[in-house]
GROMACS .gro file of C-alpha atoms in nm:
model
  371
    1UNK     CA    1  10.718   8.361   9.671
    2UNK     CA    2  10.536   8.034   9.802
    3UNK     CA    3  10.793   8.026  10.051
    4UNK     CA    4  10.801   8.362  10.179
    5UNK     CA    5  10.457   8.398  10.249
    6UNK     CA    6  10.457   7.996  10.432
    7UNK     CA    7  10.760   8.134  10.630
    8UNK     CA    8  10.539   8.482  10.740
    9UNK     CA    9  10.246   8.294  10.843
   10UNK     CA   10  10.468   8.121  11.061
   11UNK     CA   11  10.666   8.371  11.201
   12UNK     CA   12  10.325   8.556  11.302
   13UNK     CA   13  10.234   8.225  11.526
   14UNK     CA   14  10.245   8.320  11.907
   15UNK     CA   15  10.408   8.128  12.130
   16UNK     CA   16  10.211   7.911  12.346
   17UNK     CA   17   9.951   8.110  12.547
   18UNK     CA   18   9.698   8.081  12.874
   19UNK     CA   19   9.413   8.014  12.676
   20UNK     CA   20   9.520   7.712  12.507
   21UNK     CA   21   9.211   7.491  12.734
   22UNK     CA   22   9.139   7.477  13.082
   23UNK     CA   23   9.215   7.186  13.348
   24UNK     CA   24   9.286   6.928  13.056
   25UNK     CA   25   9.485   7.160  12.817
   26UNK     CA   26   9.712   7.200  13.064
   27UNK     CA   27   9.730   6.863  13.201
   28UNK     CA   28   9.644   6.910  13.566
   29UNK     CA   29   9.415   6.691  13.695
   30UNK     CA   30   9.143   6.849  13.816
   31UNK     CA   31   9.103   6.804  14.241
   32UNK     CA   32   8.793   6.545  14.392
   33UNK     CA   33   8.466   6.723  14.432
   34UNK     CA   34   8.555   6.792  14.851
   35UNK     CA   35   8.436   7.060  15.009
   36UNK     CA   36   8.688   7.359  15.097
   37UNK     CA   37   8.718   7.626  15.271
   38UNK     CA   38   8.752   8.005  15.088
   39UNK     CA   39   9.111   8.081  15.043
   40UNK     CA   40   9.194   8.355  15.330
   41UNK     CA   41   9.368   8.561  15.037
   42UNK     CA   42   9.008   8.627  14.968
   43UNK     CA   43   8.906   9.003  15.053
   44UNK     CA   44   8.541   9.062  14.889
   45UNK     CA   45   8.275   8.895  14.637
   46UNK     CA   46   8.050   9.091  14.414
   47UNK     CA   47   7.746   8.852  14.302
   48UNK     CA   48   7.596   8.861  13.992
   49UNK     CA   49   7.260   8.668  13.850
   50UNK     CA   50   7.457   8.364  13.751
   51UNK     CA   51   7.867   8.400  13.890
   52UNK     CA   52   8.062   8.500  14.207
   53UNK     CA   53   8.341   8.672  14.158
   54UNK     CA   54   8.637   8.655  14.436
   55UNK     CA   55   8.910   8.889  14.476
   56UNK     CA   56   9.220   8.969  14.656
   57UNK     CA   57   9.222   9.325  14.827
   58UNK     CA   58   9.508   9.389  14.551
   59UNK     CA   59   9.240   9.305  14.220
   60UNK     CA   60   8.904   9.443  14.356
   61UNK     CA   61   8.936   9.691  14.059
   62UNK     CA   62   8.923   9.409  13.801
   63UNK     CA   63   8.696   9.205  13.963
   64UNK     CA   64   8.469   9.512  13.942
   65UNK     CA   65   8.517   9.587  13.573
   66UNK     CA   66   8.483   9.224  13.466
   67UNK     CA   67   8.115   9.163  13.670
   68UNK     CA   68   7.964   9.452  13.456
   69UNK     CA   69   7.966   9.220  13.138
   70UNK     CA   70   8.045   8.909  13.237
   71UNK     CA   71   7.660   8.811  13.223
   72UNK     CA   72   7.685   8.945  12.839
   73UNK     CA   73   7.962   8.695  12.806
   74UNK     CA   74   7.732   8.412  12.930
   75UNK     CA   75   7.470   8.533  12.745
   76UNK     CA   76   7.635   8.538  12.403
   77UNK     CA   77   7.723   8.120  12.513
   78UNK     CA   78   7.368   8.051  12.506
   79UNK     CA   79   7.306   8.200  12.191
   80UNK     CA   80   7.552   7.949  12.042
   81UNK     CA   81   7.530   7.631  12.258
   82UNK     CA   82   7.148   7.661  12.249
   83UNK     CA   83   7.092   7.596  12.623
   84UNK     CA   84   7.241   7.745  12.979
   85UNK     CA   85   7.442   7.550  13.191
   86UNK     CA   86   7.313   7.527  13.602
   87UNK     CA   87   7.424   7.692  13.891
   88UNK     CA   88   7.659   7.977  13.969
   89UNK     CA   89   8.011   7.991  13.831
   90UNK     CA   90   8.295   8.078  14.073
   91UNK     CA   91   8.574   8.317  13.941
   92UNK     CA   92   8.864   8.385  14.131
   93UNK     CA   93   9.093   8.650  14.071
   94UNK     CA   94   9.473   8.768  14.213
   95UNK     CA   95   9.707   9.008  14.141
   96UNK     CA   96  10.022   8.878  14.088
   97UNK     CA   97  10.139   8.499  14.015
   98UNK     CA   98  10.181   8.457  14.399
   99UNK     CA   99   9.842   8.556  14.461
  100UNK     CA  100   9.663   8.352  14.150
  101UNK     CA  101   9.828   8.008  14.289
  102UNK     CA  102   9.672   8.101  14.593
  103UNK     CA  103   9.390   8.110  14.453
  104UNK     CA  104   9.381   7.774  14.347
  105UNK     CA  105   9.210   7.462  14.457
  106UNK     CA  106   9.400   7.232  14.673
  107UNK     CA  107   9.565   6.952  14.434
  108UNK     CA  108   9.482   7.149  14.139
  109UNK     CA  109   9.835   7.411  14.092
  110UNK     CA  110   9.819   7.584  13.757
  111UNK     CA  111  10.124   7.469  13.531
  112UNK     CA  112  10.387   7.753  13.574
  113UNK     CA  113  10.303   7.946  13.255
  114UNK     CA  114   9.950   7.924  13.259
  115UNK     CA  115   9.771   8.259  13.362
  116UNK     CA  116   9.424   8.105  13.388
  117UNK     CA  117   9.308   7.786  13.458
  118UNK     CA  118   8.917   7.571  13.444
  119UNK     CA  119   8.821   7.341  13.723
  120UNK     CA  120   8.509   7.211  13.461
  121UNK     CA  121   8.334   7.004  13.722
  122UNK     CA  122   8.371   7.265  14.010
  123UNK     CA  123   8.246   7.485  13.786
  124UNK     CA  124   8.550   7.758  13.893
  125UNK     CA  125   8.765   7.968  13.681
  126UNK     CA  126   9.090   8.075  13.816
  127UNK     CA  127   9.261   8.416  13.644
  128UNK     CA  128   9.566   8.615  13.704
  129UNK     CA  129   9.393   8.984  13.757
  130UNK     CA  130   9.672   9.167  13.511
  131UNK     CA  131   9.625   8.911  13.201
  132UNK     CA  132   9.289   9.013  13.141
  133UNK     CA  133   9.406   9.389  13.066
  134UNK     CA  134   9.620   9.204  12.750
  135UNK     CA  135   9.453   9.140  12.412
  136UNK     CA  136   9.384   8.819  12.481
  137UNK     CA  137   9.285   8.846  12.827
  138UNK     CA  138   8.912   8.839  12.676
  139UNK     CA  139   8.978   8.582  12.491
  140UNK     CA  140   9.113   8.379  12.755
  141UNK     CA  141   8.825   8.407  12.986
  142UNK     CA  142   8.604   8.319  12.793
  143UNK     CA  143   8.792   7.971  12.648
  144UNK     CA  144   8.827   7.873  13.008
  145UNK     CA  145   8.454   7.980  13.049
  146UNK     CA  146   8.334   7.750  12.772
  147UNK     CA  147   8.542   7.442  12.957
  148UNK     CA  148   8.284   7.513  13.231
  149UNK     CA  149   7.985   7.545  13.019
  150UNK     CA  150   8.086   7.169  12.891
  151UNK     CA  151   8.152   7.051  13.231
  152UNK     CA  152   7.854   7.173  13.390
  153UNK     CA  153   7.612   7.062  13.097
  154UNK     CA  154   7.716   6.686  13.214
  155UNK     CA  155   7.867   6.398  12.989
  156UNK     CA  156   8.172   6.284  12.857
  157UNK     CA  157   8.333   6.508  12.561
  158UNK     CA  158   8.639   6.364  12.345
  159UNK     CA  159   8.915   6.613  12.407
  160UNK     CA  160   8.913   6.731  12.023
  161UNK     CA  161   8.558   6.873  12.069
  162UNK     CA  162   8.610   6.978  12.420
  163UNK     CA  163   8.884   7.214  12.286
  164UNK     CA  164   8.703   7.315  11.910
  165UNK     CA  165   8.403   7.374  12.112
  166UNK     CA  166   8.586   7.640  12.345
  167UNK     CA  167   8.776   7.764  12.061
  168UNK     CA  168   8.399   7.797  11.892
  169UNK     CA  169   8.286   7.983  12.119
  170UNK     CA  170   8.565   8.216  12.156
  171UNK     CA  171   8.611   8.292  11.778
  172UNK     CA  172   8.934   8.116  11.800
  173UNK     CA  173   8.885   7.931  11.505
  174UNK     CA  174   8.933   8.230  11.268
  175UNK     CA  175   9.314   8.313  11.397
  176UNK     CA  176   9.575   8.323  11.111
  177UNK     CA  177   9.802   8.119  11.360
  178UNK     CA  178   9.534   7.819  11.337
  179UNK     CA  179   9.553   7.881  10.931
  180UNK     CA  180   9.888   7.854  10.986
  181UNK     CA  181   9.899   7.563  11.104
  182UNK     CA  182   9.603   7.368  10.921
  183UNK     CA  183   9.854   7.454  10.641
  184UNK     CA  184  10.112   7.347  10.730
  185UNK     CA  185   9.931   6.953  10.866
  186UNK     CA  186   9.815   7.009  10.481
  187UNK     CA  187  10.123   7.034  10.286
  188UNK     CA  188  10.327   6.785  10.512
  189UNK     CA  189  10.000   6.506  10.589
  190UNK     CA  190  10.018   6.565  10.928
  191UNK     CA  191   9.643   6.587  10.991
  192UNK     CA  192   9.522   6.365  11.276
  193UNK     CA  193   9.261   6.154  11.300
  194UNK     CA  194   9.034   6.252  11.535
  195UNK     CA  195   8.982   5.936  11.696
  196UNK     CA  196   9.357   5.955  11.819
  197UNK     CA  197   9.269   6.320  12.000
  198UNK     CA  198   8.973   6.188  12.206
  199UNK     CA  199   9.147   6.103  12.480
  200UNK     CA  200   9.515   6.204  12.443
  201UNK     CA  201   9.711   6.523  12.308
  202UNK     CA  202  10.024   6.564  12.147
  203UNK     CA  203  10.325   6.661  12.358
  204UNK     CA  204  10.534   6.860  11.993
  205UNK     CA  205  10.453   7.227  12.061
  206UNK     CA  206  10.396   7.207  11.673
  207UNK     CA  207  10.157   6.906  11.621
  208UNK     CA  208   9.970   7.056  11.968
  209UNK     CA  209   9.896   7.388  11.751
  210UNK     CA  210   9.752   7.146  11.441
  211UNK     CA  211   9.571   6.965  11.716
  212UNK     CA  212   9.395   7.257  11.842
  213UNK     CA  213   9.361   7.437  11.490
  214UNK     CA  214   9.189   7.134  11.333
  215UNK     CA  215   8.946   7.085  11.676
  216UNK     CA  216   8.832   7.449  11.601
  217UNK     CA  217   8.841   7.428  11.224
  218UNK     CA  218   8.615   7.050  11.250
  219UNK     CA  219   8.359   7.202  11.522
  220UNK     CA  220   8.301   7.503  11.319
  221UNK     CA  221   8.252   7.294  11.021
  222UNK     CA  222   7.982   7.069  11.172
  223UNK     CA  223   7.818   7.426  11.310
  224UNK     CA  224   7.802   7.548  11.004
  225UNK     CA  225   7.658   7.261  10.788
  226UNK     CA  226   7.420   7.107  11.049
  227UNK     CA  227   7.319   7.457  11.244
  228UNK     CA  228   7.293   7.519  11.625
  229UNK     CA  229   6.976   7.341  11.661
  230UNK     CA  230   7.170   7.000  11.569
  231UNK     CA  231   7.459   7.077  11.796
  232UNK     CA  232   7.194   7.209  12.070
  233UNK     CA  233   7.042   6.842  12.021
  234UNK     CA  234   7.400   6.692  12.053
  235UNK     CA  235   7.526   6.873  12.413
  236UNK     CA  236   7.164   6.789  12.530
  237UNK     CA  237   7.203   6.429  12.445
  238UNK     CA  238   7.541   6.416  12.569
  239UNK     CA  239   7.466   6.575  12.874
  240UNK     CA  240   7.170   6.301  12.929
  241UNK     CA  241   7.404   6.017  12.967
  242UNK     CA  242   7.433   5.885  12.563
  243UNK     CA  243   7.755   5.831  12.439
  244UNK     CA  244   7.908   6.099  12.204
  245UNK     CA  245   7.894   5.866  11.913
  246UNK     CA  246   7.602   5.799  11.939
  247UNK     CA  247   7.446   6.092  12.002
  248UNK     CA  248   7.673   6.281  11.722
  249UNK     CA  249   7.423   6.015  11.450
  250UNK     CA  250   7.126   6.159  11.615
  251UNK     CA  251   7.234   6.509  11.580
  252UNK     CA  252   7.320   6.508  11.261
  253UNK     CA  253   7.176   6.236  11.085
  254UNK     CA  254   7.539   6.098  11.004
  255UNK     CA  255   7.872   5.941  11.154
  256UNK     CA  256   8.161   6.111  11.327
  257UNK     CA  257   8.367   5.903  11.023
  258UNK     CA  258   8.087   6.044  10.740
  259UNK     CA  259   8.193   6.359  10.883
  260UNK     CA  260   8.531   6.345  10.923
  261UNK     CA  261   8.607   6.286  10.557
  262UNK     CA  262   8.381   6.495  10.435
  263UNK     CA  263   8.580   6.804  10.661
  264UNK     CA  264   8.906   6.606  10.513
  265UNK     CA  265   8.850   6.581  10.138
  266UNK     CA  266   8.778   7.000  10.198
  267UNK     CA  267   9.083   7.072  10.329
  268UNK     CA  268   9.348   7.113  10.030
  269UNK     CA  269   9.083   7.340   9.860
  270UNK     CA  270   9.029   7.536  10.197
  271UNK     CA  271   9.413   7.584  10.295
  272UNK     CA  272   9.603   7.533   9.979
  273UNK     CA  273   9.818   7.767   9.806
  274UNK     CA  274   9.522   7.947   9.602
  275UNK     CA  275   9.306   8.040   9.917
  276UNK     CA  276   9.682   8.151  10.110
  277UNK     CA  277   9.755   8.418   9.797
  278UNK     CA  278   9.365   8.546   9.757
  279UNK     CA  279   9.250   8.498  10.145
  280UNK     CA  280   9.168   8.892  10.251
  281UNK     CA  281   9.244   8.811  10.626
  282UNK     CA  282   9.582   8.745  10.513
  283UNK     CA  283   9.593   9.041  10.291
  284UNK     CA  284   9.519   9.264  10.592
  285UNK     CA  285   9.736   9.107  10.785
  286UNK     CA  286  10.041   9.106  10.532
  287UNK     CA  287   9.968   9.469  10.492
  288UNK     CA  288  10.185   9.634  10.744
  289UNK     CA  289  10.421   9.440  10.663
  290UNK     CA  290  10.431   9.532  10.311
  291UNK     CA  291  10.426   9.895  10.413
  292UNK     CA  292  10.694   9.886  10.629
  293UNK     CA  293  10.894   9.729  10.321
  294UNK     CA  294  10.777   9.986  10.067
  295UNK     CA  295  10.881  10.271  10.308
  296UNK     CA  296  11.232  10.132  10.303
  297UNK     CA  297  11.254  10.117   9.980
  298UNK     CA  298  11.094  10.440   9.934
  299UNK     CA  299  11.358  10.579  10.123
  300UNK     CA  300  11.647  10.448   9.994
  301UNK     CA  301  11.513  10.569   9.622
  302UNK     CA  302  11.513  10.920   9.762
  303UNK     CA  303  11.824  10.845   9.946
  304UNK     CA  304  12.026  10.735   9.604
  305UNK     CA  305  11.795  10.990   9.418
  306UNK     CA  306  11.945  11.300   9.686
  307UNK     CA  307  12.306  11.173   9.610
  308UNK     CA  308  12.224  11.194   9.266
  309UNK     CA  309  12.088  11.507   9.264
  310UNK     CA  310  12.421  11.618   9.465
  311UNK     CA  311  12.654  11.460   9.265
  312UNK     CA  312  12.488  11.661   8.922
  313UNK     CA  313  12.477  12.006   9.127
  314UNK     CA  314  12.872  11.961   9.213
  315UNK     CA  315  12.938  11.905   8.828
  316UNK     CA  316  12.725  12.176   8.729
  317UNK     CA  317  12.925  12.436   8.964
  318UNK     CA  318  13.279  12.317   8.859
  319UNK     CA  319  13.149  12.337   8.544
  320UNK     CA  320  13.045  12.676   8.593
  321UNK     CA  321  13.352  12.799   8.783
  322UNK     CA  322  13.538  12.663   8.470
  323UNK     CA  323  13.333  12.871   8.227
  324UNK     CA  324  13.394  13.168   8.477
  325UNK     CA  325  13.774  13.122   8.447
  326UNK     CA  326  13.788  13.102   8.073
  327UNK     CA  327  13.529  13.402   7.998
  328UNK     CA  328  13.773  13.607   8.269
  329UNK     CA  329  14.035  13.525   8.134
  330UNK     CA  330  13.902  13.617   7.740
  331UNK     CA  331  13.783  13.971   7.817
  332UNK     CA  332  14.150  14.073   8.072
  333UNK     CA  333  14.395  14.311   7.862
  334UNK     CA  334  14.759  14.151   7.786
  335UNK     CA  335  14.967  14.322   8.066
  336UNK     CA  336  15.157  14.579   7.929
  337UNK     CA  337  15.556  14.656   8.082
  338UNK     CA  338  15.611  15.001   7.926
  339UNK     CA  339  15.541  15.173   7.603
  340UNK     CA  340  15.762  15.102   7.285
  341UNK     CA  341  15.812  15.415   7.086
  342UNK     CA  342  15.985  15.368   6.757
  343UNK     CA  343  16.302  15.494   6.679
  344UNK     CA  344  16.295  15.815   6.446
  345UNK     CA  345  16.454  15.740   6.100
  346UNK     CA  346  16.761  15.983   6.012
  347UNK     CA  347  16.715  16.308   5.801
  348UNK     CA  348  16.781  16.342   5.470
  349UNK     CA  349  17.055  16.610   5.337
  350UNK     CA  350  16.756  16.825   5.148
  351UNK     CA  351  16.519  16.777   5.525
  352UNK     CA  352  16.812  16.911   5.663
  353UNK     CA  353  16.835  17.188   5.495
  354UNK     CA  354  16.452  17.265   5.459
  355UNK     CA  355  16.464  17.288   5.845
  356UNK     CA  356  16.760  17.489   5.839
  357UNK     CA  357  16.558  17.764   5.622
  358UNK     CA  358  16.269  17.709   5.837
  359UNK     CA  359  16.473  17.799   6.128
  360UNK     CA  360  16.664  18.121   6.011
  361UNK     CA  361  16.346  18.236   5.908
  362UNK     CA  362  16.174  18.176   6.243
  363UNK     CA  363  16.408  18.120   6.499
  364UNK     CA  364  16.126  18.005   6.746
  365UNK     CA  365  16.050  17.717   6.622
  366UNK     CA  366  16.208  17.403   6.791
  367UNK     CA  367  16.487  17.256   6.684
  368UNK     CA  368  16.470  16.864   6.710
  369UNK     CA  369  16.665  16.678   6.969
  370UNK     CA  370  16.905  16.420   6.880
  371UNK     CA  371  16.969  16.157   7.029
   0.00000   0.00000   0.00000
């Protein structure tokens, strides 16, 4: 049973999306703050309050929809971070892969399968118009939107928090995939330390997802035991110049290694067997599944239960037919091939002569045949 359900939770992972980080997720190297000129792709821009949205003559409808809440989306940032970040953030949008990498700044190319990219220090966002009409076109914007938010604040981030933080934000953290895969770093000791993920990433597709599961699953942790005012104090000290270290101590009145192992020794409690068979979000999400089985059973019962049912009405008629045949053949007369009359015995000498007298003294009567 163990196994089946590990072997679900994996199955349900998604392959490799957009929104796994912005300029550094992917591994582009974001281009030298240079001036440039706007891409002649470029057919309108609708301003809002705090972004400029650019779009191609083919995503003007997009570009529309997404300025009438994109200031919500900022909005809800601040909430969490504590703080706005300055100026106006750039979003560009095309229709259509050709269009997107057209989009983009010079020496910065998306990767191939990336559908939206973060040029943190530009403060730009590129998207693909189309991916933002998918379920996790939402989601997407806004984990490239909280690579700006950390660029623009200012400071250095370690790539872990860079990527919890935008997962954070997002609500990331609470995906089954990232359960998934804390899990699975669980059960075979593959967490990593997270002084090995400040600077580089892992290049398996499979230790990347524990990589970014336990960045969102660490940042949450510190959010929730130290509050937002703590990691308010943090980005603001950051953003001042300190080192992250250091300012981490101030924040939170303890060490990124304090820390650490505290989030560590949590972990087999927190994604162990007992929370996998009792965790509700797994229970909803096992659900359809469970139906789906159920109805296939349900319908091979009836199934075998129909032939059954068949099988016992076929017996019950030949048994009936057969019931028919004897009773017929009980109430039918024998068949009868003529009528047997028995032969008359001869006369006596005395009944001869009886019927002699009879006769002479009435000669009508009939005399009997012989034969």
């Amino acid at each position: 049973m163990r196994l089946l359900l590990l072997m679900f939770l994996l199955l349900l992972a998604p392959r490799a999306s957009a929104q796994e980080g912005s300029v550094s997720a992917h591994g582009v190297g974001e281009p030298a703050l240079l001036p440039t000129s706007r891409p002649e792709q470029v057919a309108g821009e609708i301003a809002t309050p705090r972004f400029r949205l650019l779009y191609t003559q083919a995503s003007e409808g997009t570009a529309r929809a997404l300025s009438e809440n994109i200031e919500a989306v900022r909005e809800s940032f601040v909430k969490v971070l504590g703080r706005d970040w300055p100026g106006t953030t750039e979003i560009r949008i095309g229709l259509g892969r050709e269009e997107y990498e057209a989009l983009a700044l010079p020496g910065g190319q998306p990767p191939g399968w990336a559908v939206a990219l973060a040029y943190p220090t530009h403060g730009i966002i590129l998207l693909e118009a189309r991916s933002l009409n998918t379920p996790e076109g939402p989601v997407t914007l806004r984990h490239e939107l909280a690579h700006v938010a950390l660029g623009q604040i200012g400071g250095t981030w370690p790539r872990w928090f860079q990527e919890g933080m935008a997962q954070h934000l997002t609500g990331e953290r609470i995906a089954l995939t990232h359960y998934a895969a804390i899990f699975r770093a669980v059960a075979q000791q593959r967490v990593f330390e997270f002084e090995d993920l400040a600077q580089g990433w892992p290049d398996m597709r499979s230790d990347v997802e524990i990589a970014y599961a336990q960045s969102a699953d660490f940042v949450a942790y510190l959010a929730s035991v130290h509050g937002a005012q703590s990691m308010s104090h943090l980005l603001n000290a950051v953003a001042a110049g300190e080192p992250f270290e250091k300012a981490f101590g101030k924040a939170f009145h303890s060490s990124l290694t304090v820390e650490e192992n505290a989030w560590r020794g949590g972990l087999a409690t927190r994604f162990g067997w007992l929370p996998l068979t009792t965790s509700m979000q797994l229970a909803w999400m096992v659900a359809p599944a469970l139906c789906v089985v159920a109805y296939l059973r349900r319908r091979q019962q009836q199934a075998a239960r129909l032939e059954a049912m068949s099988q016992e009405e076929a017996a019950e008629d030949a048994e009936m037919e057969r019931l028919a045949a004897e009773a017929a053949l009980q109430q039918q007369p024998p068949a009868q091939e003529g009528i047997l009359v028995p032969w008359p015995a001869p006369l006596s000498e005395e009944q001869r002569e009886a019927m002699d007298e009879e006769e002479a003294r009435d000669p009508s009567l009939p005399k009997p045949t012989l034969h």
